[in-house]
C-alpha cells in the first residue's frame, strides 16, 4: 500500500508552500460555478416571492399583469438609478462586490481545472468574501423591510450567503484552516 502525500506537499512527501493542485479539489469547481445560480435572498411577501439574485430581481407577481414572473436585471438597476453610486445604501453598494467575488472565485476554480493548478486558499477566501458581501446585501434589505420590528424574522432569507458558506465549509475548509494554523 503506497502512502499518498498530503495536500500542499511535493512528490517526496515534504511540505511545501506551493498552491494545491486542481486534483485535490476534484469537482469542487462545479459547486463554485453552481453558486452563480443561487439567489442572494428570497423575500416571501403575501404569497408572492421576490428573488434577489446576483443578476437582478425576479418576482412571481408581475407588476402589470398581476400574475406571471417579472424581472429587473441588476445592471439596469444601477444604470437607471438617479442617485450617484456613493449615495446608495452601503448594502446596495456591496452588490457589485458580491458579483465580483463570485466571478473571481469561479475564474480561480475553473482556471484550476483548465491549467491543472489552483490555489484553493484563494478560491476559498474569495468565496468567504462573496458570502460576506451577499449577507451584507441581505441584511440591508432586511433592515429596509423592518425585519424583526414590522415584519417577521423570516421576511428575508439569505440563501446565497448560507449556500456559499456551506461550499466553503465542505470544499475549502481544510485549505483555509492551513492559513490560520501556520
PDB file of N, CA, C and O in Angstrom, residues 49-78 80 95:
ATOM      1  N   UNK A  49     -43.183  35.666  -4.186  1.00  0.00           N
ATOM      2  CA  UNK A  49     -41.765  35.618  -3.854  1.00  0.00           C
ATOM      3  C   UNK A  49     -41.005  36.643  -4.669  1.00  0.00           C
ATOM      4  O   UNK A  49     -41.212  36.773  -5.870  1.00  0.00           O
ATOM      5  N   UNK A  50     -40.132  37.358  -4.003  1.00  0.00           N
ATOM      6  CA  UNK A  50     -39.156  38.188  -4.699  1.00  0.00           C
ATOM      7  C   UNK A  50     -37.814  37.514  -4.494  1.00  0.00           C
ATOM      8  O   UNK A  50     -37.421  37.240  -3.360  1.00  0.00           O
ATOM      9  N   UNK A  51     -37.142  37.239  -5.591  1.00  0.00           N
ATOM     10  CA  UNK A  51     -35.834  36.591  -5.547  1.00  0.00           C
ATOM     11  C   UNK A  51     -34.798  37.642  -5.907  1.00  0.00           C
ATOM     12  O   UNK A  51     -34.863  38.249  -6.972  1.00  0.00           O
ATOM     13  N   UNK A  52     -33.872  37.861  -4.990  1.00  0.00           N
ATOM     14  CA  UNK A  52     -32.784  38.814  -5.210  1.00  0.00           C
ATOM     15  C   UNK A  52     -31.552  37.978  -5.542  1.00  0.00           C
ATOM     16  O   UNK A  52     -31.014  37.287  -4.692  1.00  0.00           O
ATOM     17  N   UNK A  53     -31.152  38.003  -6.806  1.00  0.00           N
ATOM     18  CA  UNK A  53     -30.006  37.204  -7.231  1.00  0.00           C
ATOM     19  C   UNK A  53     -28.819  38.116  -7.498  1.00  0.00           C
ATOM     20  O   UNK A  53     -28.929  39.338  -7.433  1.00  0.00           O
ATOM     21  N   UNK A  54     -27.712  37.489  -7.840  1.00  0.00           N
ATOM     22  CA  UNK A  54     -26.552  38.274  -8.249  1.00  0.00           C
ATOM     23  C   UNK A  54     -26.868  39.089  -9.493  1.00  0.00           C
ATOM     24  O   UNK A  54     -26.289  40.139  -9.719  1.00  0.00           O
ATOM     25  N   UNK A  55     -27.801  38.612 -10.279  1.00  0.00           N
ATOM     26  CA  UNK A  55     -28.058  39.177 -11.596  1.00  0.00           C
ATOM     27  C   UNK A  55     -29.266  40.099 -11.646  1.00  0.00           C
ATOM     28  O   UNK A  55     -29.521  40.712 -12.668  1.00  0.00           O
ATOM     29  N   UNK A  56     -30.047  40.202 -10.575  1.00  0.00           N
ATOM     30  CA  UNK A  56     -31.189  41.095 -10.570  1.00  0.00           C
ATOM     31  C   UNK A  56     -32.291  40.627  -9.647  1.00  0.00           C
ATOM     32  O   UNK A  56     -32.107  39.745  -8.821  1.00  0.00           O
ATOM     33  N   UNK A  57     -33.463  41.260  -9.813  1.00  0.00           N
ATOM     34  CA  UNK A  57     -34.656  40.926  -9.034  1.00  0.00           C
ATOM     35  C   UNK A  57     -35.599  40.119  -9.915  1.00  0.00           C
ATOM     36  O   UNK A  57     -35.773  40.433 -11.086  1.00  0.00           O
ATOM     37  N   UNK A  58     -36.242  39.127  -9.321  1.00  0.00           N
ATOM     38  CA  UNK A  58     -37.281  38.381 -10.007  1.00  0.00           C
ATOM     39  C   UNK A  58     -38.456  38.284  -9.051  1.00  0.00           C
ATOM     40  O   UNK A  58     -38.270  38.036  -7.865  1.00  0.00           O
ATOM     41  N   UNK A  59     -39.664  38.485  -9.579  1.00  0.00           N
ATOM     42  CA  UNK A  59     -40.849  38.442  -8.737  1.00  0.00           C
ATOM     43  C   UNK A  59     -41.876  37.534  -9.378  1.00  0.00           C
ATOM     44  O   UNK A  59     -42.056  37.566 -10.591  1.00  0.00           O
ATOM     45  N   UNK A  60     -42.569  36.736  -8.542  1.00  0.00           N
ATOM     46  CA  UNK A  60     -43.567  35.813  -9.084  1.00  0.00           C
ATOM     47  C   UNK A  60     -44.861  36.522  -9.454  1.00  0.00           C
ATOM     48  O   UNK A  60     -45.709  35.943 -10.103  1.00  0.00           O
ATOM     49  N   UNK A  61     -45.033  37.756  -9.035  1.00  0.00           N
ATOM     50  CA  UNK A  61     -46.212  38.537  -9.416  1.00  0.00           C
ATOM     51  C   UNK A  61     -45.746  39.707 -10.271  1.00  0.00           C
ATOM     52  O   UNK A  61     -45.177  40.670  -9.775  1.00  0.00           O
ATOM     53  N   UNK A  62     -45.959  39.599 -11.587  1.00  0.00           N
ATOM     54  CA  UNK A  62     -45.559  40.683 -12.480  1.00  0.00           C
ATOM     55  C   UNK A  62     -46.373  41.928 -12.139  1.00  0.00           C
ATOM     56  O   UNK A  62     -47.577  41.849 -11.923  1.00  0.00           O
ATOM     57  N   UNK A  63     -45.743  43.102 -12.080  1.00  0.00           N
ATOM     58  CA  UNK A  63     -46.443  44.310 -11.655  1.00  0.00           C
ATOM     59  C   UNK A  63     -47.601  44.726 -12.563  1.00  0.00           C
ATOM     60  O   UNK A  63     -48.601  45.224 -12.090  1.00  0.00           O
ATOM     61  N   UNK A  64     -47.502  44.493 -13.870  1.00  0.00           N
ATOM     62  CA  UNK A  64     -48.547  44.954 -14.789  1.00  0.00           C
ATOM     63  C   UNK A  64     -49.662  43.930 -14.974  1.00  0.00           C
ATOM     64  O   UNK A  64     -50.824  44.262 -14.988  1.00  0.00           O
ATOM     65  N   UNK A  65     -49.297  42.660 -15.120  1.00  0.00           N
ATOM     66  CA  UNK A  65     -50.282  41.633 -15.434  1.00  0.00           C
ATOM     67  C   UNK A  65     -50.970  41.077 -14.188  1.00  0.00           C
ATOM     68  O   UNK A  65     -52.006  40.453 -14.298  1.00  0.00           O
ATOM     69  N   UNK A  66     -50.377  41.249 -13.022  1.00  0.00           N
ATOM     70  CA  UNK A  66     -50.962  40.712 -11.802  1.00  0.00           C
ATOM     71  C   UNK A  66     -50.635  39.246 -11.597  1.00  0.00           C
ATOM     72  O   UNK A  66     -50.888  38.693 -10.551  1.00  0.00           O
ATOM     73  N   UNK A  67     -50.083  38.585 -12.590  1.00  0.00           N
ATOM     74  CA  UNK A  67     -49.673  37.183 -12.468  1.00  0.00           C
ATOM     75  C   UNK A  67     -48.508  36.952 -13.415  1.00  0.00           C
ATOM     76  O   UNK A  67     -48.290  37.706 -14.346  1.00  0.00           O
ATOM     77  N   UNK A  68     -47.768  35.929 -13.167  1.00  0.00           N
ATOM     78  CA  UNK A  68     -46.619  35.625 -14.010  1.00  0.00           C
ATOM     79  C   UNK A  68     -45.332  35.933 -13.282  1.00  0.00           C
ATOM     80  O   UNK A  68     -45.290  35.960 -12.063  1.00  0.00           O
ATOM     81  N   UNK A  69     -44.291  36.178 -14.046  1.00  0.00           N
ATOM     82  CA  UNK A  69     -42.978  36.451 -13.464  1.00  0.00           C
ATOM     83  C   UNK A  69     -42.453  37.749 -14.045  1.00  0.00           C
ATOM     84  O   UNK A  69     -42.467  37.960 -15.256  1.00  0.00           O
ATOM     85  N   UNK A  70     -41.996  38.625 -13.167  1.00  0.00           N
ATOM     86  CA  UNK A  70     -41.386  39.876 -13.600  1.00  0.00           C
ATOM     87  C   UNK A  70     -39.936  39.904 -13.165  1.00  0.00           C
ATOM     88  O   UNK A  70     -39.562  39.271 -12.197  1.00  0.00           O
ATOM     89  N   UNK A  71     -39.099  40.630 -13.889  1.00  0.00           N
ATOM     90  CA  UNK A  71     -37.690  40.691 -13.549  1.00  0.00           C
ATOM     91  C   UNK A  71     -37.102  42.066 -13.819  1.00  0.00           C
ATOM     92  O   UNK A  71     -37.669  42.860 -14.572  1.00  0.00           O
ATOM     93  N   UNK A  72     -35.984  42.316 -13.161  1.00  0.00           N
ATOM     94  CA  UNK A  72     -35.290  43.589 -13.320  1.00  0.00           C
ATOM     95  C   UNK A  72     -33.797  43.302 -13.160  1.00  0.00           C
ATOM     96  O   UNK A  72     -33.331  43.008 -12.056  1.00  0.00           O
ATOM     97  N   UNK A  73     -33.023  43.330 -14.240  1.00  0.00           N
ATOM     98  CA  UNK A  73     -31.600  42.997 -14.143  1.00  0.00           C
ATOM     99  C   UNK A  73     -30.819  44.015 -13.314  1.00  0.00           C
ATOM    100  O   UNK A  73     -31.146  45.204 -13.295  1.00  0.00           O
ATOM    101  N   UNK A  74     -29.778  43.536 -12.655  1.00  0.00           N
ATOM    102  CA  UNK A  74     -29.004  44.382 -11.763  1.00  0.00           C
ATOM    103  C   UNK A  74     -28.339  45.539 -12.510  1.00  0.00           C
ATOM    104  O   UNK A  74     -28.266  46.654 -11.990  1.00  0.00           O
ATOM    105  N   UNK A  75     -27.861  45.298 -13.719  1.00  0.00           N
ATOM    106  CA  UNK A  75     -27.210  46.389 -14.464  1.00  0.00           C
ATOM    107  C   UNK A  75     -28.214  47.493 -14.788  1.00  0.00           C
ATOM    108  O   UNK A  75     -27.872  48.655 -14.754  1.00  0.00           O
ATOM    109  N   UNK A  76     -29.459  47.122 -15.075  1.00  0.00           N
ATOM    110  CA  UNK A  76     -30.485  48.140 -15.327  1.00  0.00           C
ATOM    111  C   UNK A  76     -30.765  48.934 -14.052  1.00  0.00           C
ATOM    112  O   UNK A  76     -30.961  50.148 -14.101  1.00  0.00           O
ATOM    113  N   UNK A  77     -30.763  48.242 -12.926  1.00  0.00           N
ATOM    114  CA  UNK A  77     -30.977  48.921 -11.648  1.00  0.00           C
ATOM    115  C   UNK A  77     -29.922  50.001 -11.434  1.00  0.00           C
ATOM    116  O   UNK A  77     -30.242  51.134 -11.084  1.00  0.00           O
ATOM    117  N   UNK A  78     -28.666  49.662 -11.641  1.00  0.00           N
ATOM    118  CA  UNK A  78     -27.594  50.638 -11.414  1.00  0.00           C
ATOM    119  C   UNK A  78     -27.553  51.709 -12.512  1.00  0.00           C
ATOM    120  O   UNK A  78     -27.251  52.862 -12.236  1.00  0.00           O
ATOM    121  N   UNK A  80     -30.211  52.800 -14.290  1.00  0.00           N
ATOM    122  CA  UNK A  80     -31.408  53.636 -14.190  1.00  0.00           C
ATOM    123  C   UNK A  80     -31.433  54.471 -12.912  1.00  0.00           C
ATOM    124  O   UNK A  80     -32.288  55.342 -12.760  1.00  0.00           O
ATOM    125  N   UNK A  95     -23.476  44.967  -3.498  1.00  0.00           N
ATOM    126  CA  UNK A  95     -23.971  44.053  -4.531  1.00  0.00           C
ATOM    127  C   UNK A  95     -22.922  43.792  -5.616  1.00  0.00           C
ATOM    128  O   UNK A  95     -22.629  42.636  -5.931  1.00  0.00           O
TER     129      UNK A  95
END
